Coordinates of C-alpha atoms and ligand atoms in Angstrom, one line a residue:
V1 CA -79.5 108.4 65.6
I2 CA -76.2 106.6 65.4
K3 CA -77.3 104.1 68.1
N4 CA -80.4 103.4 66.1
Y5 CA -78.4 103.0 62.9
I6 CA -76.0 100.5 64.5
G7 CA -79.0 98.7 66.0
Y8 CA -80.6 98.3 62.6
I9 CA -77.4 97.0 61.1
L10 CA -77.0 94.5 63.9
I11 CA -80.6 93.3 63.6
G12 CA -80.2 93.1 59.8
T13 CA -77.0 91.2 60.0
L14 CA -78.4 88.7 62.5
W15 CA -81.6 88.2 60.3
I16 CA -79.5 87.7 57.1
S17 CA -77.1 85.2 58.8
G18 CA -80.0 83.4 60.5
T19 CA -81.8 83.1 57.1
M20 CA -78.6 81.8 55.5
V21 CA -78.2 79.1 58.2
A22 CA -81.9 78.1 57.9
N23 CA -81.6 77.9 54.1
Q24 CA -78.4 75.9 54.3
G25 CA -80.2 73.4 56.5
D26 CA -83.3 73.3 54.2
T27 CA -81.1 72.9 51.1
V28 CA -79.0 70.0 52.4
S29 CA -81.8 67.8 53.6
S30 CA -84.2 68.7 50.9
K31 CA -81.7 67.5 48.3
I32 CA -82.5 63.9 49.1
V33 CA -85.4 61.6 49.7
K34 CA -85.2 60.7 53.4
I35 CA -86.0 57.0 53.9
A36 CA -86.5 55.2 57.2
H37 CA -85.0 51.7 56.8
R38 CA -87.5 49.2 58.3
G39 CA -89.0 52.2 60.0
A40 CA -87.0 54.0 62.7
S41 CA -85.3 50.7 63.3
G42 CA -82.2 52.0 65.1
T43 CA -84.3 53.0 68.1
V44 CA -87.5 51.0 67.8
E45 CA -88.2 47.3 66.9
E46 CA -87.7 47.0 63.1
N47 CA -90.6 46.6 60.7
S48 CA -93.1 47.3 63.5
A49 CA -96.1 49.7 63.9
H50 CA -94.1 51.8 66.5
A51 CA -91.1 52.0 64.2
F52 CA -93.3 53.3 61.3
L53 CA -95.0 55.9 63.5
E54 CA -91.7 57.1 64.9
A55 CA -90.3 57.5 61.4
I56 CA -93.4 59.6 60.5
R57 CA -93.0 61.7 63.6
L58 CA -89.4 62.4 62.6
G59 CA -90.7 63.7 59.2
V60 CA -89.3 61.1 56.7
D61 CA -90.3 61.2 53.1
M62 CA -90.6 57.4 52.8
I63 CA -90.6 54.3 55.0
E64 CA -89.0 51.1 53.8
L65 CA -90.4 47.7 54.9
D66 CA -89.8 44.0 53.9
V67 CA -92.6 41.6 53.0
T68 CA -92.7 37.9 52.5
C69 CA -95.6 35.4 52.5
C70 CA -96.6 33.0 55.2
K71 CA -98.1 29.5 54.8
S72 CA -101.7 30.8 54.6
G73 CA -100.8 33.2 51.9
E74 CA -101.0 36.6 53.6
L75 CA -98.0 39.0 53.3
I76 CA -96.0 39.4 56.5
V77 CA -93.9 42.4 57.3
I78 CA -90.6 40.8 58.3
H79 CA -87.0 41.0 57.1
D80 CA -85.7 37.4 57.6
D81 CA -86.9 34.1 56.2
T82 CA -87.5 32.9 59.7
V83 CA -89.1 34.5 62.8
D84 CA -86.2 33.5 65.0
R85 CA -84.3 36.8 65.3
T86 CA -87.1 39.2 65.7
T87 CA -89.9 37.4 67.5
T88 CA -90.6 35.1 70.4
G89 CA -91.0 32.1 68.0
T90 CA -88.9 29.9 65.8
G91 CA -89.4 28.6 62.3
K92 CA -89.6 29.7 58.7
V93 CA -92.2 32.3 57.9
G94 CA -93.3 30.2 55.0
D95 CA -94.1 27.3 57.3
L96 CA -96.3 29.3 59.7
T97 CA -99.9 30.4 59.2
L98 CA -101.1 33.9 59.9
D99 CA -102.8 32.6 63.0
E100 CA -99.6 31.1 64.3
I101 CA -97.6 34.3 63.5
K102 CA -100.2 36.4 65.3
Q103 CA -99.5 34.4 68.5
L104 CA -95.8 35.6 68.4
R105 CA -94.5 38.9 69.7
L106 CA -91.7 41.1 68.6
S107 CA -89.0 41.7 71.2
D108 CA -90.8 44.8 72.6
G109 CA -94.2 43.0 72.8
Q110 CA -95.7 44.3 69.5
E111 CA -97.5 42.0 67.0
V112 CA -96.0 41.1 63.7
L113 CA -97.9 43.1 61.0
T114 CA -99.4 42.0 57.7
L115 CA -98.7 44.3 54.8
K116 CA -102.3 45.5 55.0
E117 CA -102.0 46.4 58.7
A118 CA -98.8 48.3 57.9
L119 CA -100.6 50.3 55.3
D120 CA -103.3 51.0 57.8
V121 CA -100.8 52.2 60.4
I122 CA -98.8 54.4 57.9
D123 CA -102.1 55.6 56.4
H124 CA -100.4 57.4 53.5
Q125 CA -98.7 59.9 55.8
C126 CA -95.5 59.4 53.8
K127 CA -94.4 57.3 50.8
L128 CA -93.8 53.6 51.1
N129 CA -91.0 51.4 49.7
I130 CA -92.1 47.8 49.8
E131 CA -89.2 45.4 49.4
L132 CA -90.3 42.0 48.1
K133 CA -88.3 39.3 49.7
V134 CA -87.2 36.7 47.2
K135 CA -88.6 33.4 48.6
C136 CA -92.3 34.2 48.0
D137 CA -93.5 32.9 44.7
N138 CA -96.7 35.0 44.3
V139 CA -95.6 38.1 46.1
S140 CA -95.8 40.4 43.1
Q141 CA -99.5 39.7 42.3
T142 CA -100.5 39.8 45.9
V143 CA -98.9 43.2 46.4
I144 CA -100.4 44.5 43.1
D145 CA -103.9 43.4 44.4
I146 CA -103.3 45.1 47.8
I147 CA -102.1 48.4 46.2
E148 CA -105.1 48.4 43.9
E149 CA -107.4 47.9 46.9
Y150 CA -105.7 50.7 49.0
V151 CA -105.7 53.1 46.0
K152 CA -109.4 52.5 45.4
S153 CA -110.7 52.7 48.9
H154 CA -108.1 53.8 51.5
G155 CA -106.8 57.1 50.1
W156 CA -103.4 55.9 48.8
H157 CA -102.1 56.9 45.4
Y158 CA -100.1 54.7 43.0
D159 CA -97.3 57.4 43.2
D160 CA -97.0 56.7 47.0
F161 CA -95.4 53.3 46.3
L162 CA -91.9 52.3 45.3
I163 CA -91.4 48.5 44.9
S164 CA -87.9 47.1 45.3
T165 CA -86.4 43.6 45.3
F166 CA -83.1 41.8 44.6
N167 CA -85.1 39.5 42.3
H168 CA -85.6 41.9 39.4
H169 CA -88.0 39.5 37.6
K170 CA -90.6 40.2 40.3
L171 CA -90.7 43.9 39.2
L172 CA -92.0 43.0 35.6
P173 CA -95.6 42.4 36.7
F174 CA -95.7 45.9 38.2
K175 CA -94.3 47.4 34.9
D176 CA -97.0 45.6 33.0
Q177 CA -100.0 45.9 35.3
L178 CA -99.4 49.0 37.4
P179 CA -96.9 51.2 35.5
A180 CA -97.7 54.2 37.7
V181 CA -96.1 52.3 40.6
K182 CA -92.4 53.1 40.7
R183 CA -89.8 50.3 40.5
A184 CA -86.4 50.0 42.1
P185 CA -84.2 47.0 41.4
L186 CA -81.7 46.4 44.3
L187 CA -78.1 45.6 43.9
H188 CA -75.1 44.9 46.1
S189 CA -72.3 44.9 43.6
I190 CA -70.8 47.1 40.9
P191 CA -71.6 45.7 37.5
I192 CA -69.4 46.5 34.5
T193 CA -72.4 48.1 33.0
Y194 CA -73.2 50.0 36.2
A195 CA -76.9 51.0 36.3
E196 CA -78.0 49.2 33.1
F197 CA -79.8 46.6 35.2
G198 CA -82.5 49.3 35.7
V199 CA -83.4 49.3 32.0
P200 CA -85.5 46.1 31.7
V201 CA -87.8 47.0 34.5
D202 CA -88.0 50.7 33.4
A203 CA -86.7 51.7 36.9
Y204 CA -87.5 54.9 38.7
S205 CA -84.5 54.4 40.9
V206 CA -81.7 51.9 41.2
N207 CA -81.1 51.2 44.9
V208 CA -77.5 50.2 45.6
S209 CA -75.7 49.3 48.8
V210 CA -73.6 52.1 50.2
D211 CA -70.6 49.7 49.9
D212 CA -70.8 50.0 46.2
I213 CA -71.4 53.7 45.6
T214 CA -68.9 55.4 43.3
Q215 CA -69.1 58.7 41.4
E216 CA -69.1 56.6 38.2
F217 CA -72.1 54.6 39.4
I218 CA -74.1 57.7 40.3
N219 CA -73.3 59.4 37.0
D220 CA -74.2 56.4 35.0
A221 CA -77.6 56.1 36.8
H222 CA -78.3 59.7 36.2
N223 CA -77.2 59.5 32.5
R224 CA -79.8 56.7 32.1
G225 CA -82.5 58.8 33.8
F226 CA -82.6 56.9 37.1
K227 CA -82.4 58.2 40.6
L228 CA -79.8 56.5 42.8
Y229 CA -80.9 55.6 46.3
T230 CA -78.5 54.0 48.8
W231 CA -78.7 52.0 51.9
V232 CA -77.9 51.8 54.9
V233 CA -76.3 55.1 56.1
N234 CA -76.1 55.6 59.8
T235 CA -73.9 58.6 60.4
R236 CA -74.4 62.2 59.5
E237 CA -70.9 62.5 58.1
E238 CA -71.5 59.7 55.6
M239 CA -74.8 61.2 54.7
E240 CA -73.1 64.5 53.9
E241 CA -70.4 62.8 51.8
L242 CA -73.1 60.9 49.8
I243 CA -75.2 64.0 49.2
A244 CA -72.1 65.8 48.0
L245 CA -71.5 62.9 45.5
G246 CA -75.1 63.3 44.2
V247 CA -77.2 60.4 45.5
D248 CA -80.9 61.1 45.4
G249 CA -82.2 59.1 48.4
I250 CA -80.7 57.7 51.6
F251 CA -82.0 54.8 53.7
T252 CA -81.1 55.0 57.4
D253 CA -82.0 53.2 60.6
Y254 CA -81.7 56.5 62.4
P255 CA -84.0 59.0 60.6
E256 CA -83.4 61.6 63.4
L257 CA -80.0 62.1 61.7
F258 CA -81.8 63.8 58.7
N259 CA -82.8 66.6 61.0
E260 CA -79.1 67.3 61.8
L261 CA -78.1 67.8 58.2
Ligands
G3P301 O1 -83.8 48.2 50.3 C1 -82.6 48.3 50.8 C2 -82.3 47.3 51.9 O2 -83.4 47.2 52.7 C3 -81.9 46.0 51.3 O3 -81.3 45.2 52.3 O4 -81.2 43.3 53.9 O5 -81.9 45.6 54.6 O6 -83.4 44.2 53.3 P1 -82.0 44.6 53.6
CA302 CA1 -85.1 45.8 53.1

């Protein structure tokens, strides 16, 4: 009887401590929105189909990608103004047609994607942050039209999208035409008025470089009703520090780190 009693206590103790560890893990990572920066770009070619699929496999909440327009008007998923760094070609994206861009290859042999192709690949398996690059005049209207098309006929929802840009003016058409699509002005500085820049665009979140994160900035964003997302955080230790400070979302090139929190 005593042996059985000790056995029950041991099993109970192990079960309780196991549950506590599991809950701690759940609690830490579920406190934030887990965002793959340019997909799983630390291990796979950035802004590519494979980087997006790897991020989904790792269980992220959201993928971030960059879009700019090419000469023939389509939206291209690429970070830089030129194709030089990430593809086999050279030249400004804005000087190349889609046909010319489709001849190029990323460093691992994949094609450069259009925004529509990226939406097809991700296929609403997680949320999507589209960053509008600033050197594309009509980018807001083109993205609005694509979102409407994908909500109407490809199973996406307005709530799946978060639109961000350093050119905050480009967020105003979304506020006017698609208010259900969330907006996130980007900033790489610490203004005197902290998160006030989110007010004119009725921001969902203010997305701030990790270099500029302070407790005051986070508190000010929250007091104004905004989430605070921060980029780019590539170590588990820094993720834990930022979560302790109270950020709501973290962009990383290494989404596998979220599973270690
Ligand atoms: O959206 C956050 C971050 O992606 C902005 O900087 O240069 O990586 O596009 P960048
Ligand atoms: Ca970006």
